[in-house]
Coordinates of C-alpha atoms in Angstrom, one line a residue:
M1 CA 189.8 79.0 89.4
S2 CA 189.9 77.9 93.0
S3 CA 190.6 81.5 94.1
D4 CA 187.5 82.7 92.2
L5 CA 185.4 80.0 93.8
S6 CA 186.7 80.9 97.3
Q7 CA 185.8 84.5 96.8
H8 CA 182.4 83.5 95.5
V9 CA 181.8 81.4 98.6
V10 CA 182.9 84.2 100.9
H11 CA 180.7 86.7 99.1
T12 CA 177.7 84.4 99.2
L13 CA 178.1 83.6 102.9
G14 CA 178.5 87.3 103.7
T15 CA 175.5 88.6 101.8
G16 CA 173.5 85.5 103.0
A17 CA 174.4 86.1 106.6
I18 CA 173.3 89.7 106.4
G19 CA 170.0 88.8 105.0
I20 CA 169.5 86.0 107.4
G21 CA 170.5 88.2 110.3
I22 CA 168.0 91.0 109.3
G23 CA 165.2 88.5 108.8
A24 CA 165.9 86.8 112.2
A25 CA 166.0 90.2 114.0
V26 CA 162.7 91.3 112.5
L27 CA 161.1 87.9 113.5
L28 CA 162.4 88.3 117.0
L29 CA 160.8 91.7 117.3
C30 CA 157.5 90.3 116.0
A31 CA 157.6 87.5 118.6
L32 CA 158.2 90.1 121.4
A33 CA 155.4 92.4 120.1
L34 CA 152.7 89.7 119.6
P35 CA 150.7 87.9 122.3
R36 CA 152.0 84.4 122.9
A37 CA 148.8 82.8 121.7
E38 CA 149.2 84.4 118.2
R39 CA 152.9 83.9 117.7
S40 CA 152.8 80.4 116.2
A41 CA 150.1 81.1 113.6
T42 CA 151.2 84.6 112.7
L43 CA 154.9 84.0 112.3
R44 CA 154.7 80.7 110.5
T45 CA 154.7 82.2 107.0
P46 CA 157.7 84.6 107.4
L47 CA 159.6 81.9 109.2
V48 CA 159.1 79.4 106.3
L49 CA 160.1 82.0 103.8
L50 CA 163.3 82.8 105.7
G51 CA 164.1 79.1 105.9
L52 CA 163.7 78.9 102.1
H53 CA 166.1 81.8 101.8
V54 CA 168.7 80.0 103.9
L55 CA 168.2 76.9 101.7
T56 CA 169.0 79.0 98.5
V57 CA 172.1 80.4 100.2
L58 CA 173.3 76.9 101.0
V59 CA 172.5 75.6 97.4
R60 CA 174.5 78.5 95.9
L61 CA 177.7 77.8 97.8
P62 CA 179.1 75.0 95.6
L63 CA 177.8 76.4 92.3
P64 CA 180.0 78.5 90.1
E65 CA 178.9 81.9 89.0
G66 CA 176.5 81.6 86.0
K67 CA 172.9 81.8 85.0
I68 CA 171.8 78.9 87.3
E69 CA 173.5 80.5 90.3
R70 CA 172.0 83.9 89.4
G71 CA 168.6 82.5 89.1
I72 CA 168.8 80.8 92.6
E73 CA 170.2 84.1 94.0
V74 CA 167.1 86.0 92.7
L75 CA 164.8 83.3 94.0
G76 CA 166.5 83.6 97.4
L77 CA 166.2 87.4 97.4
C78 CA 162.5 86.9 96.6
F79 CA 162.1 84.6 99.6
L80 CA 163.9 87.0 101.9
L81 CA 162.0 90.1 100.8
F82 CA 158.6 88.5 101.1
S83 CA 159.6 87.1 104.5
L84 CA 160.6 90.7 105.6
A85 CA 157.5 92.1 104.0
R86 CA 155.2 89.8 106.0
A87 CA 157.2 90.2 109.2
L88 CA 157.3 94.0 109.0
F89 CA 153.5 94.0 108.3
V90 CA 152.8 91.9 111.3
L91 CA 155.1 94.0 113.5
V92 CA 153.6 97.3 112.5
V93 CA 149.9 96.4 112.0
D94 CA 149.4 93.7 114.6
G95 CA 151.9 95.0 117.1
V96 CA 152.0 98.8 117.0
V97 CA 148.8 99.9 115.3
R98 CA 146.5 97.5 117.2
A99 CA 148.1 98.5 120.5
R100 CA 147.2 102.1 119.7
L101 CA 143.7 101.5 118.4
S102 CA 142.9 98.8 121.0
K103 CA 141.3 96.7 118.3
P104 CA 142.5 95.0 115.0
L105 CA 142.2 96.7 111.7
P106 CA 139.3 95.7 109.4
R107 CA 140.1 92.7 107.2
I108 CA 139.9 94.6 104.0
I109 CA 142.4 97.3 105.1
R110 CA 144.8 94.6 106.3
D111 CA 144.5 92.7 102.9
I112 CA 145.1 95.9 100.9
V113 CA 148.1 97.0 103.0
Q114 CA 149.6 93.5 102.9
G115 CA 149.1 93.4 99.1
L116 CA 150.9 96.8 98.7
V117 CA 153.8 95.6 100.8
Y118 CA 154.2 92.5 98.7
L119 CA 154.0 94.6 95.5
G120 CA 156.8 96.7 96.9
A121 CA 158.9 93.6 97.5
L122 CA 158.1 92.3 94.0
A123 CA 159.2 95.6 92.5
I124 CA 162.6 95.3 94.2
V125 CA 163.0 91.8 92.8
L126 CA 162.1 93.0 89.3
R127 CA 164.6 95.8 89.5
E128 CA 167.2 93.3 90.6
V129 CA 166.7 91.2 87.4
G130 CA 166.7 94.4 85.3
V131 CA 163.0 94.9 84.7
E132 CA 161.5 98.3 85.3
P133 CA 158.0 97.8 86.9
G134 CA 156.6 100.9 85.3
S135 CA 157.5 99.7 81.8
L136 CA 155.2 96.7 82.2
L137 CA 152.1 99.0 82.3
T138 CA 153.2 101.4 79.5
T139 CA 154.5 98.9 76.9
S140 CA 151.1 97.8 75.8
A141 CA 147.9 99.9 75.9
L142 CA 146.0 96.9 74.7
L143 CA 147.3 94.7 77.6
T144 CA 146.3 97.4 80.1
A145 CA 142.8 97.7 78.6
V146 CA 142.3 93.9 78.7
I147 CA 143.5 93.7 82.3
G148 CA 141.3 96.7 83.3
L149 CA 138.2 95.1 81.7
S150 CA 138.8 91.7 83.2
L151 CA 139.3 93.2 86.7
Q152 CA 136.4 95.6 86.4
E153 CA 134.1 93.7 88.8
T154 CA 136.9 92.8 91.1
L155 CA 138.0 96.5 91.3
G156 CA 134.3 97.5 91.8
N157 CA 134.1 95.1 94.8
L158 CA 137.4 96.5 96.1
F159 CA 136.3 100.1 96.0
A160 CA 132.9 99.3 97.4
G161 CA 134.6 97.5 100.3
L162 CA 136.7 100.6 100.9
A163 CA 133.6 102.8 100.9
I164 CA 132.0 100.4 103.4
Q165 CA 135.0 100.8 105.7
A166 CA 135.0 104.5 105.3
Q167 CA 131.3 105.1 105.9
R168 CA 130.8 102.2 108.3
P169 CA 127.1 101.5 107.6
F170 CA 127.7 98.2 109.4
E171 CA 130.5 96.5 111.2
V172 CA 131.5 92.9 112.1
G173 CA 128.9 91.7 114.7
D174 CA 126.0 93.9 113.4
W175 CA 122.7 92.4 112.3
I176 CA 121.8 93.5 108.8
G177 CA 119.2 92.7 106.2
L178 CA 119.0 93.3 102.4
D179 CA 115.9 94.7 100.9
A180 CA 112.8 93.3 102.6
D181 CA 113.6 89.6 102.3
A182 CA 113.6 88.0 105.7
R183 CA 115.9 85.2 104.4
L184 CA 118.7 87.8 103.9
I185 CA 119.0 88.8 107.5
G186 CA 122.0 87.8 109.4
R187 CA 125.0 88.8 111.6
V188 CA 128.1 90.2 109.8
I189 CA 131.1 87.9 110.6
E190 CA 133.6 89.2 108.0
I191 CA 134.3 92.1 105.6
N192 CA 137.1 91.5 103.2
W193 CA 138.3 93.2 100.0
R194 CA 135.8 91.3 97.7
A195 CA 132.7 90.4 99.8
T196 CA 131.0 90.5 103.1
T197 CA 130.0 87.3 104.9
V198 CA 126.7 87.2 106.8
L199 CA 125.6 84.3 109.0
T200 CA 121.9 83.8 109.2
L201 CA 119.9 82.2 112.1
E202 CA 119.7 79.0 110.0
Q203 CA 123.6 78.9 110.3
V204 CA 123.9 79.6 106.5
E205 CA 126.7 81.8 105.3
L206 CA 125.7 84.4 102.8
I207 CA 128.7 85.7 100.8
I208 CA 127.6 89.0 99.3
P209 CA 129.9 90.9 96.9
N210 CA 130.6 94.4 98.2
G211 CA 129.5 95.8 94.8
V212 CA 126.0 94.3 95.4
L213 CA 125.9 95.9 98.9
A214 CA 126.8 99.3 97.4
K215 CA 123.8 99.1 95.1
T216 CA 121.1 97.8 97.5
T217 CA 119.2 99.0 100.5
I218 CA 120.8 97.8 103.7
R219 CA 118.8 97.6 107.0
N220 CA 121.0 97.7 110.1
F221 CA 119.1 96.3 113.1
T222 CA 121.9 97.2 115.6
K223 CA 122.5 100.8 114.6
P224 CA 122.4 103.5 115.9
T225 CA 121.7 101.3 119.0
N226 CA 121.0 97.7 119.7
I227 CA 117.3 98.4 120.4
A228 CA 115.0 97.1 117.6
R229 CA 111.2 97.3 117.3
R230 CA 109.3 94.1 116.6
T231 CA 105.7 93.8 115.4
V232 CA 103.2 90.9 115.8
T233 CA 99.9 90.9 113.9
V234 CA 96.7 89.3 115.1
H235 CA 93.0 89.3 114.2
A236 CA 90.0 89.7 116.4
P237 CA 86.3 89.5 115.6
Y238 CA 84.2 92.5 114.7
D239 CA 82.0 92.2 117.8
A240 CA 84.9 92.7 120.2
S241 CA 85.6 96.3 121.2
P242 CA 88.9 97.6 119.7
R243 CA 89.7 99.2 123.1
V244 CA 89.2 95.9 124.9
V245 CA 91.4 94.0 122.3
E246 CA 94.2 96.6 122.5
D247 CA 94.2 96.5 126.3
A248 CA 94.4 92.7 126.1
L249 CA 97.4 92.9 123.8
L250 CA 99.3 95.2 126.1
Q251 CA 98.5 93.0 129.0
A252 CA 99.7 89.9 127.2
I253 CA 103.2 91.2 126.6
Q254 CA 103.9 92.4 130.1
E255 CA 107.0 90.9 131.8
I256 CA 108.1 88.8 128.9
P257 CA 111.9 88.3 129.1
G258 CA 113.7 90.2 126.4
I259 CA 111.0 92.9 125.9
L260 CA 112.1 96.4 127.1
S261 CA 109.9 98.6 129.2
Q262 CA 111.3 101.7 127.5
P263 CA 110.4 102.6 124.9
P264 CA 107.0 101.3 126.0
P265 CA 105.0 98.8 123.9
A266 CA 102.0 100.0 121.9
A267 CA 98.9 98.3 120.4
Q268 CA 97.1 99.7 117.4
T269 CA 94.2 98.9 115.2
R270 CA 95.6 98.5 111.7
G271 CA 92.6 97.7 109.5
F272 CA 89.4 95.8 108.6
N273 CA 89.4 92.8 106.4
D274 CA 87.7 89.5 105.7
N275 CA 89.2 87.7 108.7
G276 CA 88.1 90.4 111.2
I277 CA 89.8 93.5 112.6
E278 CA 93.5 93.5 112.2
Y279 CA 95.7 94.6 115.2
V280 CA 99.4 95.0 115.7
V281 CA 101.4 95.1 118.9
N282 CA 104.8 96.8 118.8
Y283 CA 107.5 96.3 121.3
F284 CA 111.3 96.7 121.5
I285 CA 114.0 94.2 122.1
E286 CA 117.8 94.6 122.7
D287 CA 119.1 91.1 121.6
F288 CA 118.2 90.8 117.9
A289 CA 119.4 87.2 117.8
L290 CA 116.5 86.2 120.1
R291 CA 113.8 87.9 118.0
D292 CA 112.1 84.8 116.7
R293 CA 112.0 83.2 120.2
I294 CA 110.6 86.4 121.7
D295 CA 108.0 86.8 118.9
S296 CA 106.9 83.2 119.5
T297 CA 106.5 83.9 123.3
V298 CA 104.4 87.0 122.5
R299 CA 102.0 84.9 120.3
H300 CA 101.7 82.3 123.1
R301 CA 100.8 85.0 125.6
I302 CA 98.3 86.6 123.2
W303 CA 96.5 83.3 122.7
H304 CA 96.1 82.7 126.5
T305 CA 95.1 86.3 127.2
F306 CA 92.5 86.3 124.5
K307 CA 91.2 82.9 125.8
R308 CA 90.7 84.4 129.3
A309 CA 89.1 87.5 127.9
G310 CA 86.6 85.6 125.7
I311 CA 88.1 87.0 122.5
T312 CA 88.2 84.5 119.7
I313 CA 90.8 84.6 116.9
P314 CA 89.0 84.3 113.6
Y315 CA 90.0 81.5 111.2
G316 CA 91.7 82.5 108.0
M317 CA 89.1 81.0 105.8
R318 CA 86.2 82.0 103.6
T319 CA 82.9 80.6 104.9
V320 CA 79.5 81.4 103.4
H321 CA 76.8 81.5 106.1
M322 CA 73.3 81.0 104.7
H323 CA 70.6 82.6 106.7
A324 CA 66.9 82.2 105.9
V325 CA 65.8 85.8 106.6
T326 CA 62.1 86.0 106.9
A327 CA 59.7 88.7 108.0
E328 CA 59.1 86.9 111.2
S329 CA 62.8 86.5 112.1
R330 CA 63.5 90.1 111.3
A331 CA 60.6 91.2 113.4
E332 CA 61.7 89.1 116.3
E333 CA 65.2 90.5 116.2
T334 CA 63.8 94.1 116.0
K335 CA 61.5 93.3 118.9
Q336 CA 64.4 92.0 121.1
D337 CA 66.5 95.2 120.4
A338 CA 63.5 97.4 121.2
G339 CA 62.9 95.4 124.4
R340 CA 66.4 96.2 125.6
R341 CA 66.0 99.9 124.8
M342 CA 62.6 99.8 126.5
A343 CA 64.2 98.7 129.8
V344 CA 66.6 101.6 129.5
L345 CA 63.8 104.2 128.8
K346 CA 61.9 103.1 131.9
A347 CA 64.8 104.3 134.0
V348 CA 64.4 107.9 132.9
D349 CA 62.3 109.7 135.5
F350 CA 60.8 112.4 133.4
L351 CA 59.5 109.8 130.9
A352 CA 57.6 108.1 133.8
P353 CA 54.3 109.8 132.8
L354 CA 54.3 108.1 129.4
P355 CA 52.0 105.1 129.1
E356 CA 53.3 101.7 128.2
P357 CA 52.3 102.0 124.5
S358 CA 54.1 105.3 124.1
L359 CA 57.3 103.9 125.7
E360 CA 57.2 101.0 123.4
R361 CA 56.8 103.3 120.4
L362 CA 59.8 105.4 121.6
A363 CA 61.9 102.2 122.1
G364 CA 61.1 101.3 118.5
L365 CA 62.1 104.7 117.2
S366 CA 65.3 105.1 119.3
R367 CA 68.7 103.6 118.4
T368 CA 71.8 102.4 120.1
R369 CA 75.1 104.3 119.7
H370 CA 78.7 103.3 120.6
F371 CA 81.5 105.6 121.7
M372 CA 85.1 104.9 122.6
P373 CA 87.1 106.7 125.4
G374 CA 87.9 110.3 124.6
E375 CA 85.0 110.8 122.1
A376 CA 82.7 113.7 122.7
V377 CA 79.0 112.7 122.6
I378 CA 77.8 116.4 122.8
R379 CA 79.7 119.7 123.0
Q380 CA 79.0 122.7 125.1
G381 CA 77.4 125.5 123.0
E382 CA 76.3 123.3 120.1
T383 CA 72.7 122.9 119.0
G384 CA 71.1 119.5 119.2
S385 CA 67.8 117.8 119.8
E386 CA 68.8 114.3 121.1
L387 CA 68.5 112.7 124.5
F388 CA 71.1 110.1 125.5
I389 CA 70.6 107.4 128.1
V390 CA 73.7 105.5 129.4
Q391 CA 73.3 101.7 128.9
K392 CA 76.9 100.7 129.5
G393 CA 80.1 102.6 130.4
E394 CA 80.9 105.9 132.0
L395 CA 81.0 109.5 130.8
A396 CA 82.4 112.8 132.1
V397 CA 80.4 116.0 132.2
I398 CA 82.7 118.9 131.4
V399 CA 81.8 122.6 131.7
G400 CA 83.9 125.5 130.4
R401 CA 84.2 128.9 132.1
G402 CA 83.6 131.1 129.1
E403 CA 86.0 132.2 126.4
G404 CA 89.6 131.6 127.4
G405 CA 88.5 130.3 130.8
S406 CA 89.3 127.0 132.5
V407 CA 87.5 123.7 131.9
A408 CA 86.3 121.6 134.8
E409 CA 84.8 118.2 135.2
V410 CA 81.6 118.5 137.2
A411 CA 80.1 115.0 137.2
R412 CA 80.3 111.4 136.0
L413 CA 77.4 109.6 134.4
G414 CA 76.9 105.8 134.6
P415 CA 74.4 103.2 133.5
G416 CA 70.7 104.4 133.9
Q417 CA 71.7 108.1 133.9
F418 CA 70.9 110.4 131.0
F419 CA 71.7 113.8 129.5
G420 CA 70.5 116.2 126.8
E421 CA 66.9 116.3 127.9
M422 CA 66.5 120.1 127.6
S423 CA 67.9 120.1 124.1
L424 CA 65.4 117.3 123.2
M425 CA 62.4 119.2 124.6
T426 CA 63.2 122.8 123.8
G427 CA 66.1 122.8 121.3
E428 CA 68.4 124.7 123.7
K429 CA 72.1 124.7 123.1
R430 CA 74.1 122.2 125.0
A431 CA 75.0 123.4 128.5
A432 CA 78.0 121.1 128.9
T433 CA 80.4 118.8 127.0
V434 CA 80.0 115.1 127.7
K435 CA 82.9 112.8 126.8
A436 CA 83.2 109.0 127.1
T437 CA 85.8 107.8 129.6
T438 CA 85.3 104.1 128.8
D439 CA 83.7 102.1 126.0
C440 CA 80.1 103.3 126.1
E441 CA 76.8 102.1 124.8
L442 CA 74.1 104.8 124.7
V443 CA 70.4 104.8 123.7
E444 CA 69.7 107.9 121.5
L445 CA 66.2 109.4 121.4
N446 CA 65.8 112.3 118.9
K447 CA 63.2 115.0 118.4
G448 CA 61.4 113.2 115.5
A449 CA 60.6 110.1 117.6
F450 CA 59.4 112.1 120.6
Q451 CA 57.3 114.4 118.4
E452 CA 55.4 111.4 117.0
V453 CA 54.5 110.3 120.5
L454 CA 53.5 113.7 121.7
A455 CA 51.4 114.3 118.6
A456 CA 49.4 111.2 119.3
D457 CA 48.6 112.4 122.9
P458 CA 49.3 116.2 123.4
R459 CA 48.2 115.9 127.1
L460 CA 51.5 114.2 127.8
V461 CA 53.3 117.5 127.3
E462 CA 52.1 118.9 130.6
Q463 CA 53.0 115.8 132.6
I464 CA 56.5 115.7 131.1
T465 CA 57.0 119.4 131.7
R466 CA 56.2 119.1 135.4
S467 CA 58.6 116.2 135.7
L468 CA 61.3 118.2 134.0
V469 CA 60.8 121.3 136.2
D470 CA 60.9 119.1 139.4
R471 CA 64.1 117.5 138.2
Q472 CA 65.7 120.9 137.5
I473 CA 64.8 122.2 140.9
A474 CA 66.1 119.0 142.6
L475 CA 69.4 119.5 140.8
E476 CA 69.8 123.1 141.7
E477 CA 68.9 123.0 145.4
N478 CA 68.1 120.7 148.2
L479 CA 64.4 119.8 147.9
S480 CA 64.0 119.5 151.7
A481 CA 64.8 123.2 152.0
R482 CA 62.2 124.3 149.4
A483 CA 58.9 123.2 150.9
S484 CA 57.4 126.7 151.1
R485 CA 54.7 128.3 148.9
S486 CA 57.3 130.5 147.2
T487 CA 59.0 127.3 145.9
R488 CA 55.7 125.9 144.5
A489 CA 55.0 129.3 142.9
E490 CA 58.4 129.3 141.4
A491 CA 57.9 125.8 140.1
E492 CA 54.6 126.8 138.5
A493 CA 56.2 129.8 136.8
K494 CA 59.0 127.6 135.5
S495 CA 56.6 125.0 134.4
S496 CA 54.5 127.5 132.4
A497 CA 57.5 129.0 130.7
L498 CA 59.0 125.5 129.9
L499 CA 55.6 124.3 128.7
A500 CA 55.4 127.2 126.3
K501 CA 58.9 126.4 124.9
I502 CA 58.1 122.8 124.4
R503 CA 54.8 123.4 122.6
Q504 CA 56.6 125.9 120.4
F505 CA 59.5 123.6 119.7
F506 CA 57.2 120.6 118.8
Q507 CA 54.6 122.9 117.1
L508 CA 51.8 121.5 119.3

């Protein structure tokens, strides 16, 4: 009996020493492979498991062979295998693999690999007690179905997490958003086998199951680059020129910290609604975490810029304005508009022969037209019968050199200058294209209005004709070099030909 006990003690000490030695050697290798700052936290679990294994060996020494001793032996083997599994995982994944990849593996991959290693250790323990691991899954189809159904959502999250790691639509540190809800925007801080954790600007953690991420639209604000576009919307009154407002918006966001110069910012007119004209200013930032602060600074700058430019931001309210519109008030408003156009018409030299009543009549029949930069008022070769007088702004006169030829700018027109007089008086095709280069306000005088004035006093035709001929000659050559009789004769001939065209065009 004592001989059997001695043999049992020697066998227990021998097998225990081998296991303890292997475990200690693996832990020593882990300590050498890991950075010093990570050793304590990483090796705590395998060290505790190895200590429990040592304790089971010591407990088994005085016990005789039997079921209790066998149970403690299996428990000690379980502690040893799980300690080795954890230590080997740390040695390979955190020591060797991370050194090769220069960064740690994703959390979900680590968890899956660690789980597989533990399953392998558990399979060895089951074989040691005489249980075949494969038989546990094949003995009961009903049990397998129940387990499969109960783990359906968990397995869905697991495979969705694997798909996320394989496709990498986002990584830890990226800013993402779900659908269009601004509350679901945050920075990814963890991706595990079940869920992804997102931290919002409100410092709220959103734990989103991977299965949900696989079925929804994900917006990644930091892919493919860290550059993200931001948009601020503002309203301006209808009486403010859209070009002026857009220029003010671009001026407002200049040199704001955090806004990139490339790609360049842009301002656009989005629409017309009850609160006024809606504008948006788009700009790009690189630090998405500062988006709210930068947007706030942009709105501050817009307010101050609009204040300096005299642009008011309409209130978001519905106000009914009651105006007592009478015939007298309407007539007074019309009279004021006609008075402004009257002052413009007096600046046209070939209209100088017209008496005051005729000019007043023309002012009442004319109208004001607005053009933005780049718009063509008239085009070369087109037919027309309107005269345009520049009230505000600047326009370019552009002449083409025939089919397929070059195009050249020949003149600039400013306030008080006019164009289109020959088309007005004779119906000739436009000799040039005139385009606005700034916001322009023009007074338009058409054939119908002019015909009414000429029909009332046909004698005005000859006076206007002479003024037009003199103006044409002055434009073509230097008047000081044309003081001879031949010039006067030429002027008379041109005057007669032009008078005939005007009378025919106006049917006088």
